[in-house]
mmCIF file of C-alpha atoms and ligand atoms in Angstrom:
data_model
loop_
_atom_site.group_PDB
_atom_site.id
_atom_site.type_symbol
_atom_site.label_atom_id
_atom_site.label_comp_id
_atom_site.label_asym_id
_atom_site.label_seq_id
_atom_site.Cartn_x
_atom_site.Cartn_y
_atom_site.Cartn_z
ATOM 1 C CA MET M 1 -0.571 -0.187 -0.343
ATOM 2 C CA ALA M 2 1.245 3.953 -0.923
ATOM 3 C CA ARG M 3 0.820 6.806 0.420
ATOM 4 C CA ILE M 4 -0.409 9.226 -2.327
ATOM 5 C CA GLY M 5 -0.383 13.384 -1.994
ATOM 6 C CA ILE M 6 -2.812 15.300 -4.309
ATOM 7 C CA LEU M 7 -2.784 18.441 -4.320
ATOM 8 C CA THR M 8 -4.803 21.229 -6.918
ATOM 9 C CA GLY M 9 -3.412 24.748 -7.453
ATOM 10 C CA GLY M 10 -3.607 28.114 -9.641
ATOM 11 C CA GLY M 11 -6.813 29.241 -10.221
ATOM 12 C CA ASP M 12 -9.558 27.310 -10.042
ATOM 13 C CA CYS M 13 -11.348 25.306 -12.985
ATOM 14 C CA PRO M 14 -15.052 23.544 -12.688
ATOM 15 C CA GLY M 15 -13.692 19.167 -12.967
ATOM 16 C CA LEU M 16 -11.086 19.892 -10.091
ATOM 17 C CA ASN M 17 -13.642 17.658 -7.579
ATOM 18 C CA ALA M 18 -13.745 15.356 -10.442
ATOM 19 C CA VAL M 19 -10.159 14.785 -10.515
ATOM 20 C CA ILE M 20 -10.005 14.498 -7.096
ATOM 21 C CA ARG M 21 -12.759 11.084 -6.296
ATOM 22 C CA ALA M 22 -11.839 9.756 -9.432
ATOM 23 C CA VAL M 23 -7.792 9.743 -7.568
ATOM 24 C CA VAL M 24 -9.678 8.449 -4.770
ATOM 25 C CA ARG M 25 -12.139 6.217 -5.917
ATOM 26 C CA LYS M 26 -9.293 3.536 -7.892
ATOM 27 C CA GLY M 27 -6.659 4.298 -5.879
ATOM 28 C CA CYS M 28 -8.451 3.403 -2.338
ATOM 29 C CA GLU M 29 -11.420 0.787 -4.199
ATOM 30 C CA VAL M 30 -8.609 -0.145 -6.871
ATOM 31 C CA PHE M 31 -5.583 0.051 -5.114
ATOM 32 C CA GLY M 32 -5.929 -0.313 -1.944
ATOM 33 C CA HIS M 33 -3.557 3.061 -1.454
ATOM 34 C CA ALA M 34 -3.991 5.447 1.022
ATOM 35 C CA VAL M 35 -4.498 9.158 -0.670
ATOM 36 C CA VAL M 36 -3.808 12.518 1.744
ATOM 37 C CA GLY M 37 -5.409 15.934 -0.057
ATOM 38 C CA PHE M 38 -2.409 19.304 0.203
ATOM 39 C CA ARG M 39 -4.885 22.379 0.517
ATOM 40 C CA ASN M 40 -4.638 25.092 -1.402
ATOM 41 C CA GLY M 41 -1.682 24.486 -3.672
ATOM 42 C CA TRP M 42 1.679 24.340 -3.373
ATOM 43 C CA ARG M 43 0.787 25.661 -0.170
ATOM 44 C CA GLY M 44 -0.496 23.169 1.934
ATOM 45 C CA VAL M 45 2.564 21.101 0.611
ATOM 46 C CA LEU M 46 4.903 23.887 2.470
ATOM 47 C CA ASP M 47 2.818 24.549 5.581
ATOM 48 C CA GLY M 48 2.005 21.462 6.050
ATOM 49 C CA HIS M 49 -1.713 20.902 5.855
ATOM 50 C CA VAL M 50 -3.257 18.515 4.429
ATOM 51 C CA MET M 51 -6.833 16.248 4.784
ATOM 52 C CA GLU M 52 -7.138 12.107 4.607
ATOM 53 C CA LEU M 53 -9.014 11.703 1.555
ATOM 54 C CA THR M 54 -11.618 8.858 1.505
ATOM 55 C CA PRO M 55 -14.425 7.134 -0.295
ATOM 56 C CA GLN M 56 -17.325 8.474 2.867
ATOM 57 C CA THR M 57 -14.746 12.146 2.328
ATOM 58 C CA SER M 58 -15.105 12.800 -1.794
ATOM 59 C CA ARG M 59 -18.751 11.222 -1.993
ATOM 60 C CA GLY M 60 -21.345 14.466 -4.012
ATOM 61 C CA ILE M 61 -18.454 16.277 -5.766
ATOM 62 C CA LEU M 62 -18.318 15.088 -9.100
ATOM 63 C CA HIS M 63 -21.074 18.177 -10.507
ATOM 64 C CA ARG M 64 -19.486 20.782 -7.799
ATOM 65 C CA GLY M 65 -17.189 23.890 -8.878
ATOM 66 C CA GLY M 66 -14.141 24.576 -6.881
ATOM 67 C CA THR M 67 -12.288 22.257 -5.513
ATOM 68 C CA ILE M 68 -12.474 20.665 -1.139
ATOM 69 C CA LEU M 69 -8.475 20.720 -1.326
ATOM 70 C CA GLY M 70 -8.898 24.966 -2.248
ATOM 71 C CA THR M 71 -6.396 26.656 -4.690
ATOM 72 C CA SER M 72 -3.388 29.035 -4.491
ATOM 73 C CA ARG M 73 -0.781 30.103 -6.398
ATOM 74 C CA THR M 74 2.102 29.605 -4.087
ATOM 75 C CA ASN M 75 4.887 28.697 -6.534
ATOM 76 C CA PRO M 76 7.210 26.995 -3.694
ATOM 77 C CA PHE M 77 10.656 27.812 -5.707
ATOM 78 C CA GLN M 78 9.966 32.088 -4.955
ATOM 79 C CA VAL M 79 9.749 31.105 -1.317
ATOM 80 C CA GLU M 80 13.023 30.985 0.676
ATOM 81 C CA GLY M 81 14.166 26.948 1.642
ATOM 82 C CA GLY M 82 10.875 26.004 -0.491
ATOM 83 C CA LEU M 83 12.083 22.981 -2.530
ATOM 84 C CA GLU M 84 14.091 21.182 1.152
ATOM 85 C CA LEU M 85 10.482 21.951 2.672
ATOM 86 C CA VAL M 86 8.264 20.702 0.616
ATOM 87 C CA ARG M 87 11.108 17.691 0.759
ATOM 88 C CA GLU M 88 10.610 17.773 4.060
ATOM 89 C CA ASN M 89 6.626 17.973 4.540
ATOM 90 C CA LEU M 90 6.584 14.438 2.417
ATOM 91 C CA ALA M 91 8.731 12.848 4.123
ATOM 92 C CA ALA M 92 6.487 14.384 7.560
ATOM 93 C CA TYR M 93 3.817 12.575 5.508
ATOM 94 C CA ARG M 94 5.279 9.545 4.426
ATOM 95 C CA ILE M 95 4.158 10.774 0.279
ATOM 96 C CA ASP M 96 5.617 8.425 -1.803
ATOM 97 C CA GLY M 97 4.216 10.726 -4.950
ATOM 98 C CA LEU M 98 2.355 13.254 -5.451
ATOM 99 C CA ILE M 99 -0.336 14.553 -8.035
ATOM 100 C CA VAL M 100 -0.858 17.781 -8.680
ATOM 101 C CA VAL M 101 -3.283 18.513 -10.722
ATOM 102 C CA GLY M 102 -2.582 22.732 -12.718
ATOM 103 C CA GLY M 103 -2.584 24.809 -15.317
ATOM 104 C CA GLU M 104 1.119 26.186 -16.636
ATOM 105 C CA GLY M 105 2.225 27.289 -13.422
ATOM 106 C CA THR M 106 1.209 24.560 -10.696
ATOM 107 C CA LEU M 107 3.195 22.372 -13.302
ATOM 108 C CA SER M 108 6.020 24.015 -14.196
ATOM 109 C CA CYS M 109 6.838 23.863 -10.774
ATOM 110 C CA ALA M 110 6.267 20.206 -10.776
ATOM 111 C CA ALA M 111 8.460 20.138 -13.136
ATOM 112 C CA ARG M 112 11.310 21.472 -11.282
ATOM 113 C CA MET M 113 10.435 19.249 -8.886
ATOM 114 C CA ALA M 114 10.926 16.139 -11.152
ATOM 115 C CA ALA M 115 14.099 17.356 -11.444
ATOM 116 C CA GLU M 116 14.758 17.995 -8.843
ATOM 117 C CA GLY M 117 13.671 14.720 -7.933
ATOM 118 C CA VAL M 118 11.008 14.887 -6.528
ATOM 119 C CA ASN M 119 8.361 11.489 -7.188
ATOM 120 C CA VAL M 120 5.367 13.966 -9.400
ATOM 121 C CA VAL M 121 2.604 13.022 -11.621
ATOM 122 C CA GLY M 122 1.074 15.798 -13.186
ATOM 123 C CA ALA M 123 -2.706 16.020 -14.666
ATOM 124 C CA PRO M 124 -3.612 19.478 -16.667
ATOM 125 C CA LYS M 125 -6.517 21.616 -15.479
ATOM 126 C CA THR M 126 -7.305 25.596 -16.875
ATOM 127 C CA ILE M 127 -10.094 26.978 -18.993
ATOM 128 C CA ASP M 128 -7.585 29.015 -21.174
ATOM 129 C CA ASN M 129 -6.770 24.992 -22.611
ATOM 130 C CA ASP M 130 -3.186 26.124 -23.462
ATOM 131 C CA ILE M 131 -1.275 23.561 -22.051
ATOM 132 C CA ALA M 132 0.811 21.875 -24.223
ATOM 133 C CA ALA M 133 0.834 17.946 -24.874
ATOM 134 C CA THR M 134 -3.655 17.786 -24.544
ATOM 135 C CA ASP M 135 -5.624 18.464 -26.580
ATOM 136 C CA PHE M 136 -8.325 19.641 -24.437
ATOM 137 C CA THR M 137 -7.757 20.356 -20.760
ATOM 138 C CA PHE M 138 -10.894 20.542 -18.378
ATOM 139 C CA GLY M 139 -12.460 23.389 -17.089
ATOM 140 C CA PHE M 140 -12.562 25.027 -20.901
ATOM 141 C CA ASP M 141 -15.070 23.270 -22.452
ATOM 142 C CA THR M 142 -17.485 25.068 -19.158
ATOM 143 C CA ALA M 143 -15.755 28.049 -19.939
ATOM 144 C CA VAL M 144 -16.299 28.640 -23.594
ATOM 145 C CA GLN M 145 -20.224 26.771 -22.323
ATOM 146 C CA ILE M 146 -21.128 29.673 -20.336
ATOM 147 C CA ALA M 147 -19.031 32.377 -22.838
ATOM 148 C CA THR M 148 -21.594 31.548 -25.307
ATOM 149 C CA ASP M 149 -24.769 31.353 -23.041
ATOM 150 C CA ALA M 150 -23.590 35.465 -22.419
ATOM 151 C CA ILE M 151 -23.118 36.112 -26.555
ATOM 152 C CA ASP M 152 -26.784 34.345 -26.644
ATOM 153 C CA ARG M 153 -27.749 36.654 -24.168
ATOM 154 C CA LEU M 154 -26.071 39.627 -25.512
ATOM 155 C CA HIS M 155 -27.098 39.152 -29.025
ATOM 156 C CA SER M 156 -30.744 40.316 -27.770
ATOM 157 C CA THR M 157 -30.090 43.685 -26.317
ATOM 158 C CA ALA M 158 -27.458 44.731 -28.562
ATOM 159 C CA GLU M 159 -30.334 44.553 -31.093
ATOM 160 C CA SER M 160 -33.020 46.506 -29.229
ATOM 161 C CA HIS M 161 -29.911 49.108 -28.297
ATOM 162 C CA ASN M 162 -28.252 48.660 -31.432
ATOM 163 C CA ARG M 163 -25.364 48.993 -30.114
ATOM 164 C CA VAL M 164 -21.543 46.846 -30.565
ATOM 165 C CA MET M 165 -21.260 44.683 -27.209
ATOM 166 C CA MET M 166 -18.120 43.555 -26.647
ATOM 167 C CA LEU M 167 -17.559 40.040 -25.190
ATOM 168 C CA GLU M 168 -14.269 40.358 -22.657
ATOM 169 C CA VAL M 169 -13.588 36.694 -21.905
ATOM 170 C CA MET M 170 -10.255 35.413 -20.261
ATOM 171 C CA GLY M 171 -7.618 33.607 -21.495
ATOM 172 C CA ARG M 172 -3.818 34.958 -20.572
ATOM 173 C CA HIS M 173 -1.509 34.588 -24.137
ATOM 174 C CA ALA M 174 -4.510 32.113 -25.807
ATOM 175 C CA GLY M 175 -7.576 33.266 -27.321
ATOM 176 C CA TRP M 176 -9.218 29.870 -27.379
ATOM 177 C CA ILE M 177 -12.052 30.665 -25.021
ATOM 178 C CA GLY M 178 -12.964 33.769 -26.878
ATOM 179 C CA LEU M 179 -12.439 31.965 -30.200
ATOM 180 C CA TYR M 180 -14.644 28.721 -29.224
ATOM 181 C CA SER M 181 -17.248 30.965 -27.860
ATOM 182 C CA GLY M 182 -16.641 33.853 -30.168
ATOM 183 C CA LEU M 183 -17.250 30.719 -33.794
ATOM 184 C CA ALA M 184 -20.045 28.944 -31.275
ATOM 185 C CA GLY M 185 -21.908 32.559 -30.589
ATOM 186 C CA GLY M 186 -21.271 33.830 -34.774
ATOM 187 C CA ALA M 187 -19.612 36.655 -33.133
ATOM 188 C CA ASP M 188 -18.602 39.576 -35.302
ATOM 189 C CA VAL M 189 -15.120 40.065 -34.855
ATOM 190 C CA ILE M 190 -12.578 38.276 -32.436
ATOM 191 C CA LEU M 191 -9.801 39.570 -31.112
ATOM 192 C CA ILE M 192 -7.251 37.241 -29.507
ATOM 193 C CA PRO M 193 -3.497 37.179 -28.215
ATOM 194 C CA GLU M 194 -2.522 34.877 -30.964
ATOM 195 C CA HIS M 195 -3.408 37.852 -33.211
ATOM 196 C CA PRO M 196 -2.702 41.652 -32.301
ATOM 197 C CA PHE M 197 -5.378 44.040 -33.660
ATOM 198 C CA ASP M 198 -5.858 47.039 -35.591
ATOM 199 C CA ILE M 199 -8.817 48.811 -34.263
ATOM 200 C CA ALA M 200 -9.472 50.346 -37.835
ATOM 201 C CA GLU M 201 -9.946 47.276 -38.478
ATOM 202 C CA VAL M 202 -12.050 46.566 -36.433
ATOM 203 C CA ALA M 203 -13.629 49.944 -37.213
ATOM 204 C CA ARG M 204 -14.312 48.563 -40.568
ATOM 205 C CA HIS M 205 -15.899 45.223 -39.582
ATOM 206 C CA ILE M 206 -18.204 47.118 -37.572
ATOM 207 C CA ARG M 207 -19.282 49.794 -39.691
ATOM 208 C CA HIS M 208 -19.756 47.410 -43.474
ATOM 209 C CA ARG M 209 -21.914 45.230 -40.554
ATOM 210 C CA HIS M 210 -23.776 48.417 -40.141
ATOM 211 C CA ALA M 211 -23.188 49.397 -43.273
ATOM 212 C CA ALA M 212 -25.389 46.032 -45.038
ATOM 213 C CA GLY M 213 -28.591 46.841 -42.769
ATOM 214 C CA HIS M 214 -27.436 45.138 -39.496
ATOM 215 C CA LEU M 215 -27.928 47.345 -36.567
ATOM 216 C CA PHE M 216 -25.936 45.678 -34.151
ATOM 217 C CA SER M 217 -22.738 44.059 -33.646
ATOM 218 C CA ILE M 218 -20.888 40.820 -30.834
ATOM 219 C CA VAL M 219 -16.910 41.330 -30.047
ATOM 220 C CA VAL M 220 -15.490 39.210 -28.583
ATOM 221 C CA VAL M 221 -12.197 39.759 -26.862
ATOM 222 C CA SER M 222 -9.321 38.144 -25.427
ATOM 223 C CA GLU M 223 -8.010 39.906 -22.272
ATOM 224 C CA GLY M 224 -5.352 39.447 -23.065
ATOM 225 C CA ALA M 225 -5.503 40.503 -26.514
ATOM 226 C CA VAL M 226 -2.811 42.929 -28.640
ATOM 227 C CA PRO M 227 -2.657 45.539 -30.720
ATOM 228 C CA ALA M 228 -0.820 45.679 -33.971
ATOM 229 C CA GLN M 229 2.300 47.680 -32.746
ATOM 230 C CA GLY M 230 2.150 51.467 -33.669
ATOM 231 C CA THR M 231 -2.049 51.012 -32.759
ATOM 232 C CA ILE M 232 -3.562 52.243 -29.797
ATOM 233 C CA GLU M 233 -1.906 52.200 -26.866
ATOM 234 C CA LEU M 234 -3.195 49.906 -23.871
ATOM 235 C CA PRO M 235 -2.247 50.507 -19.824
ATOM 236 C CA ALA M 236 0.355 47.789 -18.231
ATOM 237 C CA HIS M 237 -1.228 45.719 -15.637
ATOM 238 C CA GLU M 238 0.842 44.181 -12.122
ATOM 239 C CA ALA M 239 2.534 40.790 -12.262
ATOM 240 C CA ASP M 240 1.431 37.710 -10.062
ATOM 241 C CA GLN M 241 4.244 35.112 -8.200
ATOM 242 C CA PHE M 242 4.784 33.400 -11.630
ATOM 243 C CA GLY M 243 5.403 37.036 -13.275
ATOM 244 C CA ARG M 244 2.665 37.251 -15.237
ATOM 245 C CA PRO M 245 0.394 39.868 -15.604
ATOM 246 C CA ARG M 246 -3.219 40.099 -13.418
ATOM 247 C CA LEU M 247 -4.920 40.999 -16.587
ATOM 248 C CA GLY M 248 -8.921 41.887 -17.096
ATOM 249 C CA GLY M 249 -10.084 44.558 -18.223
ATOM 250 C CA ILE M 250 -8.529 45.856 -21.570
ATOM 251 C CA SER M 251 -12.406 45.960 -23.537
ATOM 252 C CA TYR M 252 -12.976 50.283 -21.866
ATOM 253 C CA SER M 253 -9.737 50.574 -23.455
ATOM 254 C CA ILE M 254 -10.904 49.730 -26.800
ATOM 255 C CA ALA M 255 -14.606 50.354 -26.329
ATOM 256 C CA PRO M 256 -13.706 54.612 -26.613
ATOM 257 C CA GLU M 257 -12.007 54.116 -29.363
ATOM 258 C CA ILE M 258 -14.487 51.511 -31.123
ATOM 259 C CA GLU M 259 -17.600 53.976 -30.806
ATOM 260 C CA ARG M 260 -15.381 57.098 -32.119
ATOM 261 C CA ARG M 261 -14.575 55.389 -34.615
ATOM 262 C CA THR M 262 -18.066 53.595 -35.695
ATOM 263 C CA GLY M 263 -20.119 56.384 -34.094
ATOM 264 C CA PHE M 264 -21.878 53.303 -32.679
ATOM 265 C CA GLU M 265 -22.892 53.108 -28.792
ATOM 266 C CA THR M 266 -20.358 50.900 -27.312
ATOM 267 C CA ARG M 267 -21.025 48.915 -23.898
ATOM 268 C CA VAL M 268 -18.593 46.577 -22.436
ATOM 269 C CA THR M 269 -20.067 43.689 -20.638
ATOM 270 C CA VAL M 270 -16.406 41.570 -18.886
ATOM 271 C CA LEU M 271 -17.476 37.712 -17.798
ATOM 272 C CA GLY M 272 -14.305 37.336 -15.676
ATOM 273 C CA HIS M 273 -14.517 34.584 -12.648
ATOM 274 C CA VAL M 274 -18.432 33.792 -13.762
ATOM 275 C CA GLN M 275 -16.275 31.500 -16.610
ATOM 276 C CA ARG M 276 -14.595 29.684 -14.406
ATOM 277 C CA GLY M 277 -17.650 28.726 -11.756
ATOM 278 C CA GLY M 278 -20.303 26.191 -11.091
ATOM 279 C CA SER M 279 -21.154 23.254 -12.108
ATOM 280 C CA PRO M 280 -18.258 21.679 -14.807
ATOM 281 C CA THR M 281 -20.338 20.591 -18.427
ATOM 282 C CA ALA M 282 -21.224 16.548 -18.835
ATOM 283 C CA PHE M 283 -17.948 17.223 -21.417
ATOM 284 C CA ASP M 284 -15.763 18.265 -18.131
ATOM 285 C CA ARG M 285 -16.668 16.108 -16.371
ATOM 286 C CA VAL M 286 -15.968 12.945 -18.137
ATOM 287 C CA LEU M 287 -12.783 14.323 -19.384
ATOM 288 C CA ALA M 288 -11.385 15.197 -15.452
ATOM 289 C CA THR M 289 -12.930 11.602 -14.851
ATOM 290 C CA ARG M 290 -10.575 9.706 -16.703
ATOM 291 C CA TYR M 291 -7.569 12.744 -15.809
ATOM 292 C CA GLY M 292 -7.503 10.873 -12.223
ATOM 293 C CA ILE M 293 -7.943 7.395 -12.497
ATOM 294 C CA ALA M 294 -4.870 7.951 -15.679
ATOM 295 C CA ALA M 295 -3.482 9.583 -13.370
ATOM 296 C CA ILE M 296 -3.354 7.713 -9.642
ATOM 297 C CA ASP M 297 -2.533 5.149 -12.904
ATOM 298 C CA LEU M 298 0.794 7.046 -12.813
ATOM 299 C CA ALA M 299 1.472 6.879 -9.850
ATOM 300 C CA HIS M 300 0.659 3.402 -8.962
ATOM 301 C CA ASP M 301 3.241 2.085 -11.921
ATOM 302 C CA GLY M 302 5.558 5.013 -10.192
ATOM 303 C CA ALA M 303 5.977 6.964 -13.587
ATOM 304 C CA TRP M 304 7.088 9.546 -11.652
ATOM 305 C CA GLY M 305 8.056 13.091 -14.503
ATOM 306 C CA ARG M 306 5.152 12.393 -16.600
ATOM 307 C CA MET M 307 1.245 14.492 -17.387
ATOM 308 C CA VAL M 308 -1.657 12.557 -18.345
ATOM 309 C CA ALA M 309 -2.411 14.496 -22.060
ATOM 310 C CA LEU M 310 -5.549 13.334 -24.393
ATOM 311 C CA ARG M 311 -4.760 12.916 -28.172
ATOM 312 C CA GLY M 312 -7.243 13.068 -29.909
ATOM 313 C CA ASN M 313 -10.061 11.267 -27.935
ATOM 314 C CA THR M 314 -6.732 8.498 -25.790
ATOM 315 C CA MET M 315 -5.531 9.032 -23.090
ATOM 316 C CA THR M 316 -2.141 9.205 -22.739
ATOM 317 C CA ASP M 317 0.801 10.049 -20.457
ATOM 318 C CA VAL M 318 4.146 12.546 -21.992
ATOM 319 C CA PRO M 319 7.275 13.642 -19.967
ATOM 320 C CA LEU M 320 5.848 16.524 -17.820
ATOM 321 C CA ASP M 321 8.784 19.070 -19.530
ATOM 322 C CA ASP M 322 6.856 18.300 -22.797
ATOM 323 C CA ALA M 323 3.661 19.890 -21.286
ATOM 324 C CA VAL M 324 5.373 22.903 -20.199
ATOM 325 C CA ALA M 325 8.064 24.194 -22.011
ATOM 326 C CA GLU M 326 5.923 26.097 -24.286
ATOM 327 C CA LEU M 327 2.097 27.219 -24.202
ATOM 328 C CA LYS M 328 -0.734 25.480 -26.628
ATOM 329 C CA ARG M 329 -1.863 29.086 -28.647
ATOM 330 C CA VAL M 330 -4.596 29.196 -30.950
ATOM 331 C CA PRO M 331 -3.578 28.623 -34.407
ATOM 332 C CA GLU M 332 -3.358 30.243 -37.326
ATOM 333 C CA GLU M 333 -5.208 28.444 -39.523
ATOM 334 C CA LEU M 334 -8.795 28.117 -36.998
ATOM 335 C CA TYR M 335 -8.484 32.124 -36.583
ATOM 336 C CA ASP M 336 -8.148 32.810 -40.937
ATOM 337 C CA LEU M 337 -11.923 30.352 -40.848
ATOM 338 C CA ALA M 338 -13.312 32.352 -38.008
ATOM 339 C CA GLU M 339 -12.298 35.402 -40.070
ATOM 340 C CA VAL M 340 -14.462 34.100 -42.362
ATOM 341 C CA PHE M 341 -17.239 35.523 -40.260
ATOM 342 C CA PHE M 342 -16.494 38.955 -38.950
ATOM 343 C CA GLY M 343 -17.521 42.229 -40.360
HETATM 344 O O1 LIG B 1 -5.542 30.763 -15.512
HETATM 345 C C1 LIG B 1 -6.850 30.566 -15.124
HETATM 346 C C2 LIG B 1 -7.188 32.099 -15.634
HETATM 347 O O2 LIG B 1 -8.491 31.633 -14.759
HETATM 348 C C3 LIG B 1 -6.616 32.871 -16.569
HETATM 349 O O3 LIG B 1 -7.400 32.958 -17.533
HETATM 350 C C4 LIG B 1 -7.437 34.423 -16.019
HETATM 351 O O4 LIG B 1 -6.010 35.567 -16.215
HETATM 352 C C5 LIG B 1 -6.041 33.901 -14.560
HETATM 353 O O5 LIG B 1 -6.703 32.590 -14.574
HETATM 354 C C6 LIG B 1 -6.817 34.930 -13.200
HETATM 355 O O6 LIG B 1 -6.690 34.219 -12.268
HETATM 356 P P1 LIG B 1 -7.194 34.905 -11.106
HETATM 357 O O7 LIG B 1 -8.279 34.157 -10.426
HETATM 358 O O8 LIG B 1 -5.929 34.815 -9.873
HETATM 359 O O9 LIG B 1 -7.374 36.844 -10.614
#
């Protein structure tokens, strides 16, 4: 019998509880292992803050958003003596290996830990869907559905008032949520970080559409969208513990420009954390469950330093290093496809 630890780190995401449930159910009931939950991401490993997880304590959580373990954006490598503390506390709780459920920041720490000889297995989570080496992360489908519902709702009010409506969605360096929800919701312009935008062109699309008799437009913008060089200036943002900008609110700078250049009243909705809240979709519940089962299988086999990954519809695993080497960004051909529907 082994003792397997699990933590959930980074921004929370619908489906985390489904992973925990799957790890505990298979870990305890099939393999006979004990599962120990570390609270609040890497913070709990540093502080030795744990919670014993059993099939009983992890029942009834499949459909619940958030994470029963809590999360944080703590980076143990930014903490004085962090690596040693992690080693000491894992030894103190007699942990044979740790399942790290996280996004790019949390998994990068896991990859460094693996390089230092700590027994870790990764499972990719993020609504941003920007982890390389896996086709989809859980939480993404739920976020896209929430954003698509918002676009549907904005349509009717935009039409009633003859307005341009901007919907700002999450996505720091990758515009997957913007692209998918924009396509699904029939947005008239989509702005994503991968494709720097020219505000003059955005205004042109909108004017063209209104000249053709349409009385409203929907613009979807990723929070991390970037203007093309020499076009407009956007305010800078402060950074988090991983040195990444804390975004949100870019549309408040873009909307007045659209209004000025088109003459059409332009309003903003920033969807924010609503995208990460609430119940996961059926797709995310199934995907998260598959990731949880695959992660405990890897831990059971002692396949440390690897991350579970979805390729096509097949669950597989890859070296953690491959998963964090670079971000998975929206390919140009997918943006070209979306552009067909602009204006
Ligand atoms: O990484 C997921 C994410 O939701 C990003 O899309 C967003 O930029 C960020 O987290 C927001 O983080 P926080 O909840 O810490 O403000």
